[in-house]
Structure formats: structure tokens, C-alpha cells
XYZ file of C-alpha atoms in Angstrom:
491
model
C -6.323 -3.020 22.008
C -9.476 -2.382 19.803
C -8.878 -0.936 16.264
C -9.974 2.419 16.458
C -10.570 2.736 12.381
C -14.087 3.461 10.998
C -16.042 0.590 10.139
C -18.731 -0.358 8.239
C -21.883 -1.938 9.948
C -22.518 -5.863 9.423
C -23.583 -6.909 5.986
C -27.127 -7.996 6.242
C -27.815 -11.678 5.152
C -24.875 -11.503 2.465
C -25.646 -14.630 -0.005
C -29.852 -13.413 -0.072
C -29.128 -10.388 -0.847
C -26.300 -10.045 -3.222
C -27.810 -13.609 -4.719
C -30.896 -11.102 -5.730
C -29.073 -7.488 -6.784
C -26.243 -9.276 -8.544
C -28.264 -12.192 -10.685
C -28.599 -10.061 -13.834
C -24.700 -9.654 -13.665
C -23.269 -12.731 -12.659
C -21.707 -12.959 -16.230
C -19.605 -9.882 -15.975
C -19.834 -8.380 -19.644
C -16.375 -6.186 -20.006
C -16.648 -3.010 -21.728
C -14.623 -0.448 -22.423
C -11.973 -1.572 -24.559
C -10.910 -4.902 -22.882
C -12.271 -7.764 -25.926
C -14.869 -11.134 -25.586
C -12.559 -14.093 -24.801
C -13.497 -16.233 -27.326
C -13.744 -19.962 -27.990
C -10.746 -21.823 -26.063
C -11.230 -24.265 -23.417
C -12.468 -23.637 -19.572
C -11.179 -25.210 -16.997
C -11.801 -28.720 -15.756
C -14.913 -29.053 -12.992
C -16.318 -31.677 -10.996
C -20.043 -30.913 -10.390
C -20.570 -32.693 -7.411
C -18.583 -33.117 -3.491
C -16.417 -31.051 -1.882
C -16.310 -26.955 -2.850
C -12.948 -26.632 -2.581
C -12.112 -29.770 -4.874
C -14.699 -29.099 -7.672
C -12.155 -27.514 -9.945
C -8.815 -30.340 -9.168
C -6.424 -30.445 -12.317
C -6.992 -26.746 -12.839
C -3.757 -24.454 -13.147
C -3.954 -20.518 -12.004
C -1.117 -18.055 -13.054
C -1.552 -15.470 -10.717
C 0.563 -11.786 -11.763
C 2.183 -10.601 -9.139
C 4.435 -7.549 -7.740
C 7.419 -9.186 -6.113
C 5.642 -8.526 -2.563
C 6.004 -10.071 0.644
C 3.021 -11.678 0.999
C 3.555 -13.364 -2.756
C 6.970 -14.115 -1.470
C 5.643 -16.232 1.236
C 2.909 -17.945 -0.592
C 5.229 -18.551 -3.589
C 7.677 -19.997 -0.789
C 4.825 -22.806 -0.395
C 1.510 -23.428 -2.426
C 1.277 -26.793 -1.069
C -1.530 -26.050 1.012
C -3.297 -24.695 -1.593
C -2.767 -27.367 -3.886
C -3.324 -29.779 -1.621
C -6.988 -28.157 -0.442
C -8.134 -28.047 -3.738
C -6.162 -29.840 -6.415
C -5.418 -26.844 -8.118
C -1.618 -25.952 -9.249
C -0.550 -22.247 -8.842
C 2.141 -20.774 -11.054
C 3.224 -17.444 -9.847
C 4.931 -14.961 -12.162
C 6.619 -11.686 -10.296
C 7.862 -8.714 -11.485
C 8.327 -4.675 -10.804
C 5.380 -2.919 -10.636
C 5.841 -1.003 -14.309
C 6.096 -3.942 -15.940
C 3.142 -5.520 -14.227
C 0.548 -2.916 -15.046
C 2.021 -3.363 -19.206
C 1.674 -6.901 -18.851
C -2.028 -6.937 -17.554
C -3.084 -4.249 -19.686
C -2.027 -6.562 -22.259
C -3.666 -9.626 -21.641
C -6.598 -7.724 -20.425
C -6.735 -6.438 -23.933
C -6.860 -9.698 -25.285
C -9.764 -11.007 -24.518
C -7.788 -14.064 -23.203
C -6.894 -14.046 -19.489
C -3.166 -15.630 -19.288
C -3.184 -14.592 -15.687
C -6.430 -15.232 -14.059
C -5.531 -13.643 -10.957
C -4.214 -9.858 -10.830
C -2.086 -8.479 -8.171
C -4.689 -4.873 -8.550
C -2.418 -2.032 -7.524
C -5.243 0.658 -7.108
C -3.684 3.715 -9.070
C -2.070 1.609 -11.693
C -4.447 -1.590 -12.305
C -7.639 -1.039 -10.262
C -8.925 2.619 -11.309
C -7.722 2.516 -15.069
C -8.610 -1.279 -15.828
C -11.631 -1.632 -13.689
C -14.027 -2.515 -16.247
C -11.134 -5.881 -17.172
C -11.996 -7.121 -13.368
C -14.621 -9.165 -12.008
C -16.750 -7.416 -9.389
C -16.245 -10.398 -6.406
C -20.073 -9.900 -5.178
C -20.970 -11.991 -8.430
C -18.626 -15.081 -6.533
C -19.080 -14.184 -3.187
C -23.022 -14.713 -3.872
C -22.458 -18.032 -5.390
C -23.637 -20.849 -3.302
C -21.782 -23.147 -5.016
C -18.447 -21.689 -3.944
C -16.959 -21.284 -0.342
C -17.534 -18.258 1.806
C -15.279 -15.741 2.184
C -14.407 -15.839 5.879
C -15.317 -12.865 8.151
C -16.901 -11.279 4.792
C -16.210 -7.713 3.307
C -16.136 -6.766 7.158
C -13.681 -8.210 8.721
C -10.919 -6.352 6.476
C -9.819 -3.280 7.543
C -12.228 -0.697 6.358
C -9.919 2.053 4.732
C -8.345 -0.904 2.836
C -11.040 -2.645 1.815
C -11.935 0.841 -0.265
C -8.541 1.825 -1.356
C -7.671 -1.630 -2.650
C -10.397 -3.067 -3.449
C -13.261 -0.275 -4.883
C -13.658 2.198 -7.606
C -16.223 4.979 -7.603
C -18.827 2.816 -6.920
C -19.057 1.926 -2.563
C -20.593 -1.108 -3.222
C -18.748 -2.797 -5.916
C -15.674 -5.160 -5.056
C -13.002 -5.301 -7.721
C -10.514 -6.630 -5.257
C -9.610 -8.615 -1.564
C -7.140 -6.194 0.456
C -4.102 -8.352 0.491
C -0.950 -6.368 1.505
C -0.518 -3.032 3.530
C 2.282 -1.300 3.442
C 2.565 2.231 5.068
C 4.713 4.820 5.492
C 5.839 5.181 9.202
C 8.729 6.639 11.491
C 11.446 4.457 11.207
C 13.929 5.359 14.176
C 17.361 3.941 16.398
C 15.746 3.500 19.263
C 19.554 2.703 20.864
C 20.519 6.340 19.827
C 17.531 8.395 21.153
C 17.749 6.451 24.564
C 21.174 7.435 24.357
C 20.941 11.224 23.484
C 17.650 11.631 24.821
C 18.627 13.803 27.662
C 21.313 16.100 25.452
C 18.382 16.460 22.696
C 15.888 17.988 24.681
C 18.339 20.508 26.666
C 19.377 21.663 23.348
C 16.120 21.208 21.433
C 13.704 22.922 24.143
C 11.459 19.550 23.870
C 11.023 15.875 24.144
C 12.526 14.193 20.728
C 10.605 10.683 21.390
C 9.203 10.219 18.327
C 5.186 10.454 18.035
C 2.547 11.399 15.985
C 2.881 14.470 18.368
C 6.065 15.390 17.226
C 6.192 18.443 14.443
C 8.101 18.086 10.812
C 9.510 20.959 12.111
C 10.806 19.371 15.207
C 11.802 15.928 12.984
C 14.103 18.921 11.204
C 15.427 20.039 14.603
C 16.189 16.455 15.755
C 17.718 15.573 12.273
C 20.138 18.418 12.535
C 20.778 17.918 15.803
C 22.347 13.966 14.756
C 24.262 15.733 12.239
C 25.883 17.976 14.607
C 26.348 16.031 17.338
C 26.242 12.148 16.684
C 28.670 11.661 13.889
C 30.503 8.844 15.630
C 27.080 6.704 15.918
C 25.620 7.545 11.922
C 26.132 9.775 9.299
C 22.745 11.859 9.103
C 19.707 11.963 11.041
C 17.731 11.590 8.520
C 17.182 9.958 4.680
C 14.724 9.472 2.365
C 13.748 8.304 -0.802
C 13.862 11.165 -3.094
C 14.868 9.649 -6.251
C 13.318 10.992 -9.552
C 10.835 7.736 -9.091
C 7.363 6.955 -7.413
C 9.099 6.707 -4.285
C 9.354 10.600 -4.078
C 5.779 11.396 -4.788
C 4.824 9.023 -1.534
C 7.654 10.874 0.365
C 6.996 13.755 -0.639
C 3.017 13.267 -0.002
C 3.454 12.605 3.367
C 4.404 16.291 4.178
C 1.995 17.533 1.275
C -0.942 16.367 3.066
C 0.256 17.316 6.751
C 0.251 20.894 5.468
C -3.047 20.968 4.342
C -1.915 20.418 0.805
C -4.037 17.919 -1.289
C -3.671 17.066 -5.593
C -7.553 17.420 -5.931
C -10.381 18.933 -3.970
C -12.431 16.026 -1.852
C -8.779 14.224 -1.898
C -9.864 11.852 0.651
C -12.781 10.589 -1.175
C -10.652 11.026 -4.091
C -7.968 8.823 -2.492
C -10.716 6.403 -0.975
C -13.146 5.467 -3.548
C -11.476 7.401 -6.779
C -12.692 9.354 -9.809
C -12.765 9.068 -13.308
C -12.818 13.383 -13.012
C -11.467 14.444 -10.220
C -11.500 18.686 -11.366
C -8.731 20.789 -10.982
C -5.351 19.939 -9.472
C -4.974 21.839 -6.370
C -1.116 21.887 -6.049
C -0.586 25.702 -6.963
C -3.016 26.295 -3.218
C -0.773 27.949 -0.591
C -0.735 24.827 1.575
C 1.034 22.999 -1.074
C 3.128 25.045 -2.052
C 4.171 25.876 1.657
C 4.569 21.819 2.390
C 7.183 21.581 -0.430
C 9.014 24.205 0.714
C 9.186 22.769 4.103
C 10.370 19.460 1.952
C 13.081 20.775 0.357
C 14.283 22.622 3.431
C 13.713 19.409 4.829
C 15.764 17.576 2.043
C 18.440 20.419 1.972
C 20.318 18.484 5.532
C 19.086 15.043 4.465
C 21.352 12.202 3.176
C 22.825 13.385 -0.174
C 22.463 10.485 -1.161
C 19.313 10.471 -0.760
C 18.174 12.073 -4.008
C 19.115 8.725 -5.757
C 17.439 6.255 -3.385
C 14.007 4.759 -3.179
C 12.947 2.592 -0.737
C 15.181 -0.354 -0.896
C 18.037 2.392 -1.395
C 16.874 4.667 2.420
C 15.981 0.585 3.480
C 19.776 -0.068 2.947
C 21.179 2.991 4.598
C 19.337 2.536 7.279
C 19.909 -0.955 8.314
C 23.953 -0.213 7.220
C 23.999 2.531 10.115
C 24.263 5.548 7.950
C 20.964 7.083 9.589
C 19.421 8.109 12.622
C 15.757 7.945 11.153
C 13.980 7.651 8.200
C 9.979 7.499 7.017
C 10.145 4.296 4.701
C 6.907 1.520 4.442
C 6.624 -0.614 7.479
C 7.069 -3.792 6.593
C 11.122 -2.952 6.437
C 10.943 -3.944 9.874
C 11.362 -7.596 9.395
C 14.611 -6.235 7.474
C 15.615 -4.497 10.407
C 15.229 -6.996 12.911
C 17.171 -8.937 11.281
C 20.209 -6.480 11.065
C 19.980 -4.672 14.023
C 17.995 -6.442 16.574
C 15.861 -4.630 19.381
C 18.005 -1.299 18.041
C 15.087 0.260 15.985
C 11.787 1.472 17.213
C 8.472 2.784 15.091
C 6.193 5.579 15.243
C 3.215 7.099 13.038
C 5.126 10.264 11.216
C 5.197 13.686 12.537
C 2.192 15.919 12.113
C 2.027 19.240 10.301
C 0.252 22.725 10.337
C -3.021 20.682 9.780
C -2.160 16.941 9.977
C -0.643 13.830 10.237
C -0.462 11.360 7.329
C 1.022 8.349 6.699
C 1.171 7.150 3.073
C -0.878 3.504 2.172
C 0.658 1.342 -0.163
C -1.583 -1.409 -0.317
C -3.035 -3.445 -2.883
C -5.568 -6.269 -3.407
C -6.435 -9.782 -5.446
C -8.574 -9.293 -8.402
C -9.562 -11.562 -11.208
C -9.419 -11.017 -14.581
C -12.967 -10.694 -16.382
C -11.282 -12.872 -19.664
C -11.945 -15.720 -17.166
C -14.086 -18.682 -18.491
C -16.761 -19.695 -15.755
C -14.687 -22.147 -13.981
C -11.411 -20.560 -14.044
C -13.222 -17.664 -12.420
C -14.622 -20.354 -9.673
C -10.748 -21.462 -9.345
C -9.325 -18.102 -8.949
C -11.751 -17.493 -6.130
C -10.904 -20.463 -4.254
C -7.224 -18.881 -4.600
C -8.736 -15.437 -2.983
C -10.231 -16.739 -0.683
C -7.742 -18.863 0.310
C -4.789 -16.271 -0.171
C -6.703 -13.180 2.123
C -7.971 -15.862 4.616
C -7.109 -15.637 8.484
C -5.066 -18.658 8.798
C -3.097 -17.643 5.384
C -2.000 -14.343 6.625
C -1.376 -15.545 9.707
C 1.291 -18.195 8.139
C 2.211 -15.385 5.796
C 3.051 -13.145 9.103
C 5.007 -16.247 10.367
C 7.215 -16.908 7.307
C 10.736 -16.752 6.849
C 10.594 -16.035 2.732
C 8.152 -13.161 3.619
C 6.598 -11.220 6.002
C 3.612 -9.055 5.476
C 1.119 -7.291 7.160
C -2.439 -9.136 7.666
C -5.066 -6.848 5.977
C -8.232 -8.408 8.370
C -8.610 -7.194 11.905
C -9.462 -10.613 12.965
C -5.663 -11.478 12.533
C -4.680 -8.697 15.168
C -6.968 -9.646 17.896
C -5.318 -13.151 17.584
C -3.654 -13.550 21.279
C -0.365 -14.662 19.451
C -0.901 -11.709 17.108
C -0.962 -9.804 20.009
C 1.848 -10.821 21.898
C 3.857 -10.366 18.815
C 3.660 -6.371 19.014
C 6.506 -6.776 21.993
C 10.257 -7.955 22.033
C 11.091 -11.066 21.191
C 8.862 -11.253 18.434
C 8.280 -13.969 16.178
C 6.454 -11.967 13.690
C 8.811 -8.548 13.382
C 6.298 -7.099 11.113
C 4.365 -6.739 14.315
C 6.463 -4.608 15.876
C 5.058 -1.849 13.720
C 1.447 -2.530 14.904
C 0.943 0.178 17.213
C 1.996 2.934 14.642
C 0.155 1.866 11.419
C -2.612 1.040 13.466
C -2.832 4.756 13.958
C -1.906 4.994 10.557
C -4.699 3.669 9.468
C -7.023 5.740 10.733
C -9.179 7.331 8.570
C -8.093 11.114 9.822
C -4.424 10.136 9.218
C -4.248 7.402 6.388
C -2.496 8.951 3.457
C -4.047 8.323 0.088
C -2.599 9.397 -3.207
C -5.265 10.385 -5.778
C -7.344 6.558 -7.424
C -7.653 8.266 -11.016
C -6.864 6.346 -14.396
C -4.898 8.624 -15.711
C -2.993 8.360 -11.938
C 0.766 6.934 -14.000
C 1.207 9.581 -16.124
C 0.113 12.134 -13.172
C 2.737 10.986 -10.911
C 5.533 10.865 -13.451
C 4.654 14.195 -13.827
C 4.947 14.890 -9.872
C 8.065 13.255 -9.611
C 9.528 14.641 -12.141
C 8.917 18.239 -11.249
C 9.480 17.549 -7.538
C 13.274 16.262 -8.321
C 14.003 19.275 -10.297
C 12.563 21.131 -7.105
C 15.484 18.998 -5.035
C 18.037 19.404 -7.915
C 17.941 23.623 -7.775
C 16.108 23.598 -11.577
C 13.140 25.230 -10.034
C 11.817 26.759 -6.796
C 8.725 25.099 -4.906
C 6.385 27.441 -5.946
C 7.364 26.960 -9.546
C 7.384 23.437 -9.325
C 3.902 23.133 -7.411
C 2.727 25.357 -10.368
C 4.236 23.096 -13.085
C 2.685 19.883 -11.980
C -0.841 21.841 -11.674
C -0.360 22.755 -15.255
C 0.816 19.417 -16.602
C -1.885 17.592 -14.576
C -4.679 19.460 -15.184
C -3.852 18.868 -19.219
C -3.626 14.970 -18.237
C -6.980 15.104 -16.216
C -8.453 17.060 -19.192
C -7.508 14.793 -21.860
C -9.467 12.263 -20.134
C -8.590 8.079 -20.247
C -9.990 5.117 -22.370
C -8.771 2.058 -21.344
């Protein structure tokens, strides 16, 4: 099956080219608020032989969300090491700490972590300037290619992980993927299949075709009707936490809602001034109603969970169907084999759209000239084919290949279909319509993005909790928001 996703036309004689526009900048000065690095000492570097060996005895801490492609490589950096001589010590953590801990050592002028796990709305668009633009290595002919180039990963990625405002630039590799899909028991629909659709007036088979409305209908009708099989039909993770801004944004966007005007280019490339927050518009406000409605026969318990918490419940039998990011399916797999079955989510009024997640490898622009040579090596090595192949393979972690290369591989392929060796892949056919470009779901890439969705959140759980009606929360977040946007950021 071809990928279907917009692409980008071959890059013209990539080395020549950048060699020549990038030559003035190959010494990335960092403004903005992120210091010099000072005197300390580079990394070792043997001038002559193999590329891949030149920088042997060097040691990369890489920063890391605790991810599943990390997982995997942390599971086994021999190959790495043993490619280039180079020792890897990988630090994880939660996300919030994360983004404090790079801000910090980008601050420093010292880079402690040479390479950056670069979530887009939290690392990416507010610490761009503290990041190497990767043309500057890729360019270099004294370091390996990357393989496929800029072009071979998926193209609504490669912006949303890995550019800020500027389409050229390249701040970051697209490394993981996660996106928000239709997370269903297959076992129970075959079973009630028949019984829905008398009583619901339509097919319940779950589809990009099917309505939020008619995800309500079928939700109710499991709570009604199945409570020997699971609890509720549906869950989701509607905790006052991040989790419930990318829930919630899913039904948002499929009502024609957006946070700013231009929200896909917004979402795509970013903005340091994205304008007015469009939340109070009668789309929005309309979508949240629909989510609380929507929330209202939902899991209770639903209200404290975020994704590991809906993850849980599902895989423990307490649902029918959730939307949660699809790389729970190796989870699920392992729970309840050949029971569960995936979909891109319903559609709206205007849409479908299916929340991105992903994030790419950047390097820190502290980095003395040869640790910056080493830390390529590692991102090259870390977003090549064969690694996320073996990532896709591995039993410590899982992920999702961010290159289309991987998913014309034939045992790629014939991994979308039970038994599969690679569960991930049994996902492939819904976030590969997920990641369209008419249906990818992309949250606003602004610096000032953090304190913008605790502001969401926040206002959106009070929505849940009865302390304010949609309209008045929609209209709350628009105010608070706009004041955030207004103030500006200086990293």
C-alpha cells in the first residue's frame, strides 16, 4: 500500500548545496538567552579512517522521555558502541521534568546532555535558538550521510518534530510517532454487531466514517446492553493533565474548532505570534459541548486517568473502546491477544483528526565541535532504517518507525496482519490515515505552548467537574491565552 501523505519533492544534490547556503553558519552562534560554552575540553577525534570511528572514546548523554523507542535502544547500545567506539549514557524521565532539565543546561552554556529528546511544544518551539540546525552536519563531508535524507521521513513529521517557523531549517530527526487512534474489542463488536445496528439504525464498525455522534450511540449502547462483557463503552483520559487537552483536541478540531487562526500551519511549522485564540468561535464551543456530553456516560473514572490510566482499563476489560496513542497496542497484544482491533477516530461536523504526539533528536548548540560530530553519528544511527526496524522488533520497546522506507519493508508489511511479530504494526492502516495531512491533529508549536495548555486543561476539567459550562470555559481559556500569547516569550 503506498503512503498517501503529502510529500516533499527530492532534495536536489543535498551536500552541494547545503555545503554552499550553510558555510557562513556551520558554527551555530546561540542567541537568545542560551550562554557561550566556554573553555572545557571537546571530545576526543581521530582525523583520519573510518567516519563512524573518528570520534572512539567519546561518551554522549542523551535526555530522554521514558519512550519506547529510548526503551529499546537503552535495552542495547551495543551496536552503537560497537560501530563507532562511542559509549551512550541515557538518562529518562517524565516529560515536565525533561523540558526543566534542558532548559537548564541549555542555559548554561555547557551541554551535559548533548543529545535532546525535542518535544516540539515544550523543547523545540521555545528553545530553538539552544539547538543545532542538522543542515550544518548533514552538509559535512566528513561525517556519514543520513540515509534516505530529509525525504524519506514522513513528511507531516518531519515538520512537526523537527522545524520551527522556518521550512527549511532542521532542529530535529522525527524519531517517535505516537497518535491518537480508535482503540476497540474487536471480540465484542463481532459479537453484538448484528444487535447494534438493529437498535442503532447503522453499521457500528468502527471507521473514520463513523460520527462522534454515532461513537456516543455505540458507547451507550455497551452500557445498556453489554454489562456482562465490560463496564462502559467508552473511557478516556480526562484527567486535569496534558492528556485532556489531546483528548479533548481530537473532537475540538473535528468540529471545526481550532486554538488559533491558520492552526494547521500553526500546528505544522509554529509561531512565535500566533494572534488571537479562537476558542470562544461557535465551532469550539459547540465541540466541547459535544465533549462533555460525550464525557457525561464515559468511565467515571475517567476524569482521573491519563493515558497509562484509560491504557489500564482497557487492557483490564473495563471498556468497550477508547481513543488512546497507538503504540498501546503492543500493550494490548500482549493482554488480550487478537481481541482488539484499530481504527482512525470518528469524524465530526467538519473533520476527522487524530492527535500527533511525536517528537524528534536534536543536539544541543553548547556542543564543542566534536561532540556535535558524535551526537550526529548517534542521530543518524538512532532514526536509521535498520535501527527502527530493530526498535519495531524489540521486546523492551516497541515504537513506531518515523521513515516510510521502514513500511514498504516486505516484513514490515506482513506485520500489519495476525500473528504479528511487530504489534505496533497492527495499527498501520489507521495512523497511516492518521497521518494524512487533512486528518493529522496538531496542537498549536508556540513557546509559550506549557503555560497555554495548563491553562486548557485546567479550564476544560472544571468544564467536566460542573464548575463551569462549555461556553464559559471555551471563553476562559480565550481570555487566559490571549494574555499568555500577549505577554510574549524570551527564552
Amino acid at each position: 500500500m503506498k503512503w498517501t501523505v503529502d510529500r516533499y519533492p527530492p532534495e536536489p544534490s543535498r551536500r552541494a548545496v547545503l555545503r554552499g547556503a550553510l558555510a557562513a553558519g556551520a558554527a551555530l552562534a546561540v542567541s537568545g538567552g542560551v550562554s557561550s560554552c566556554g573553555s572545557r575540553e571537546d571530545a576526543p577525534r581521530t582525523a583520519a579512517g573510518d567516519q563512524w570511528r573518528q570520534f572512539q572514546g567519546a561518551t554522549l548523554n542523551f535526555i530522554s522521555e521514558n519512550t519506547a523507542p529510548t526503551a529499546a535502544i537503552a535495552a542495547n547500545t551495543r551496536p552503537f558502541t560497537d560501530l563507532t567506539g562511542i559509549e551512550v549514557r541515557i538518562v529518562t524521565l517524565e516529560l515536565t521534568a525533561l523540558v526543566q532539565r534542558v532548559a537548564l543546561d541549555l542555559a548554561s552554556g555547557r551541554a551535559q546532555y548533548q543529545v535532546i529528546y525535542a518535544d516540539p511544544y515544550q523543547v523545540l518551539a521555545p528553545y530553538q535558538r539552544g539547538l543545532v540546525d542538522l543542515r550544518t552536519l548533514q552538509a559535512d563531508p566528513n561525517l556519514p550521510d543520513l540515509p534516505g535524507g530529509v525525504a524519506d521521513f514522513i513528511p507531516a513529521q518531519m515538520d512537526a518534530a523537527g522545524r520551527f517557523v522556518d521550512p527549511q531549517a532542521v532542529y530535529a530527526l522525527p524519531y517517535d510517532a505516537p497518535t491518537m487512534i480508535w482503540q476497540y474489542r474487536r471480540d465484542l463488536f463481532d459479537k453484538y454487531r448484528d444487535r447494534m445496528a438493529d437498535d442503532l439504525g447503522f453499521d457500528p464498525t468502527p471507521s473514520s466514517a463513523r460520527t462522534w455522534e454515532e461513537y456516543f450511540g455505540i458507547a451507550q449502547w455497551f452500557n445498556k446492553n453489554a454489562t456482562s462483557d465490560v463496564r462502559y463503552g467508552t473511557g478516556h483520559q480526562a484527567r486535569q493533565h496534558d492528556s485532556l487537552m489531546n483528548d479533548f483536541s481530537n473532537v475540538l478540531w473535528s468540529y471545526g474548532g481550532d486554538y488559533f487562526d491558520n492552526g494547521k500551519q500553526v500546528g505544522r511549522l509554529g509561531s512565535r505570534d500566533p494572534g488571537p485564540c479562537r476558542l470562544d468561535s461557535a465551532a469550539a464551543i459547540a465541540g466541547a459541548e459535544f465533549y462533555q456530553r460525550l464525557l457525561s456516560i464515559a468511565d467515571p473514572a475517567s476524569t482521573t486517568w491519563d493515558w497509562d490510566g484509560v491504557g489500564a482499563a482497557f487492557r483490564g476489560g473495563r471498556l468497550a473502546m477508547c481513543p488512546n496513542w497507538h503504540e498501546f497496542a503492543a500493550s494490548n497484544e500482549q493482554v488480550m491477544p487478537g481481541k482488539v482491533s484499530y481504527s482512525a477516530l470518528p469524524r465530526g461536523p467538519v473533520s476527522t483528526a487524530n492527535m500527533y504526539g511525536g517528537t524528534g533528536l536534536g543536539i544541543s548548540a553548547n556542543t564543542l565541535p566534536h561532540e556535535r560530530g558524535a551526537a550526529w553519528l548517534f542521530l543518524v544511527w538512532a532514526t536509521s532504517p535498520g535501527t527502527q526496524l530493530a526498535n519495531l522488533k524489540s521486546k523492551a520497546g516497541g515504537g513506531t518507525p518515523t521513515r516510510t522506507s521502514v513500511y514498504e519493508l516486505p516484513e514490515v508489511r506482513a506485520a500489519e496482519k495476525r500473528p504479528s511479530p511487530m504489534p505496533n504494526m497492527l495499527t498501520a492502516a489507521a495512523v497511516r490515515e492518521a497521518w494524512q495531512a487533512d486528518r493529522i491533529g496538531l496542537r498549536p508549536k508556540i513557546p509559550m505552548w506549557n503555560e497555554c495548555n495548563t491553562a486548557i486543561f485546567t479550564q476544560l476539567s472544571r468544564m467536566l467537574t460542573g464548575g463551569a459550562s462549555p461556553e464559559e470555559a471555551m471563553r476562559s481559556i480565550k481570555s487566559r491565552v490571549d494574555q499568555i500569547v500577549a505577554r510574549g516569550w524570551v527564552a
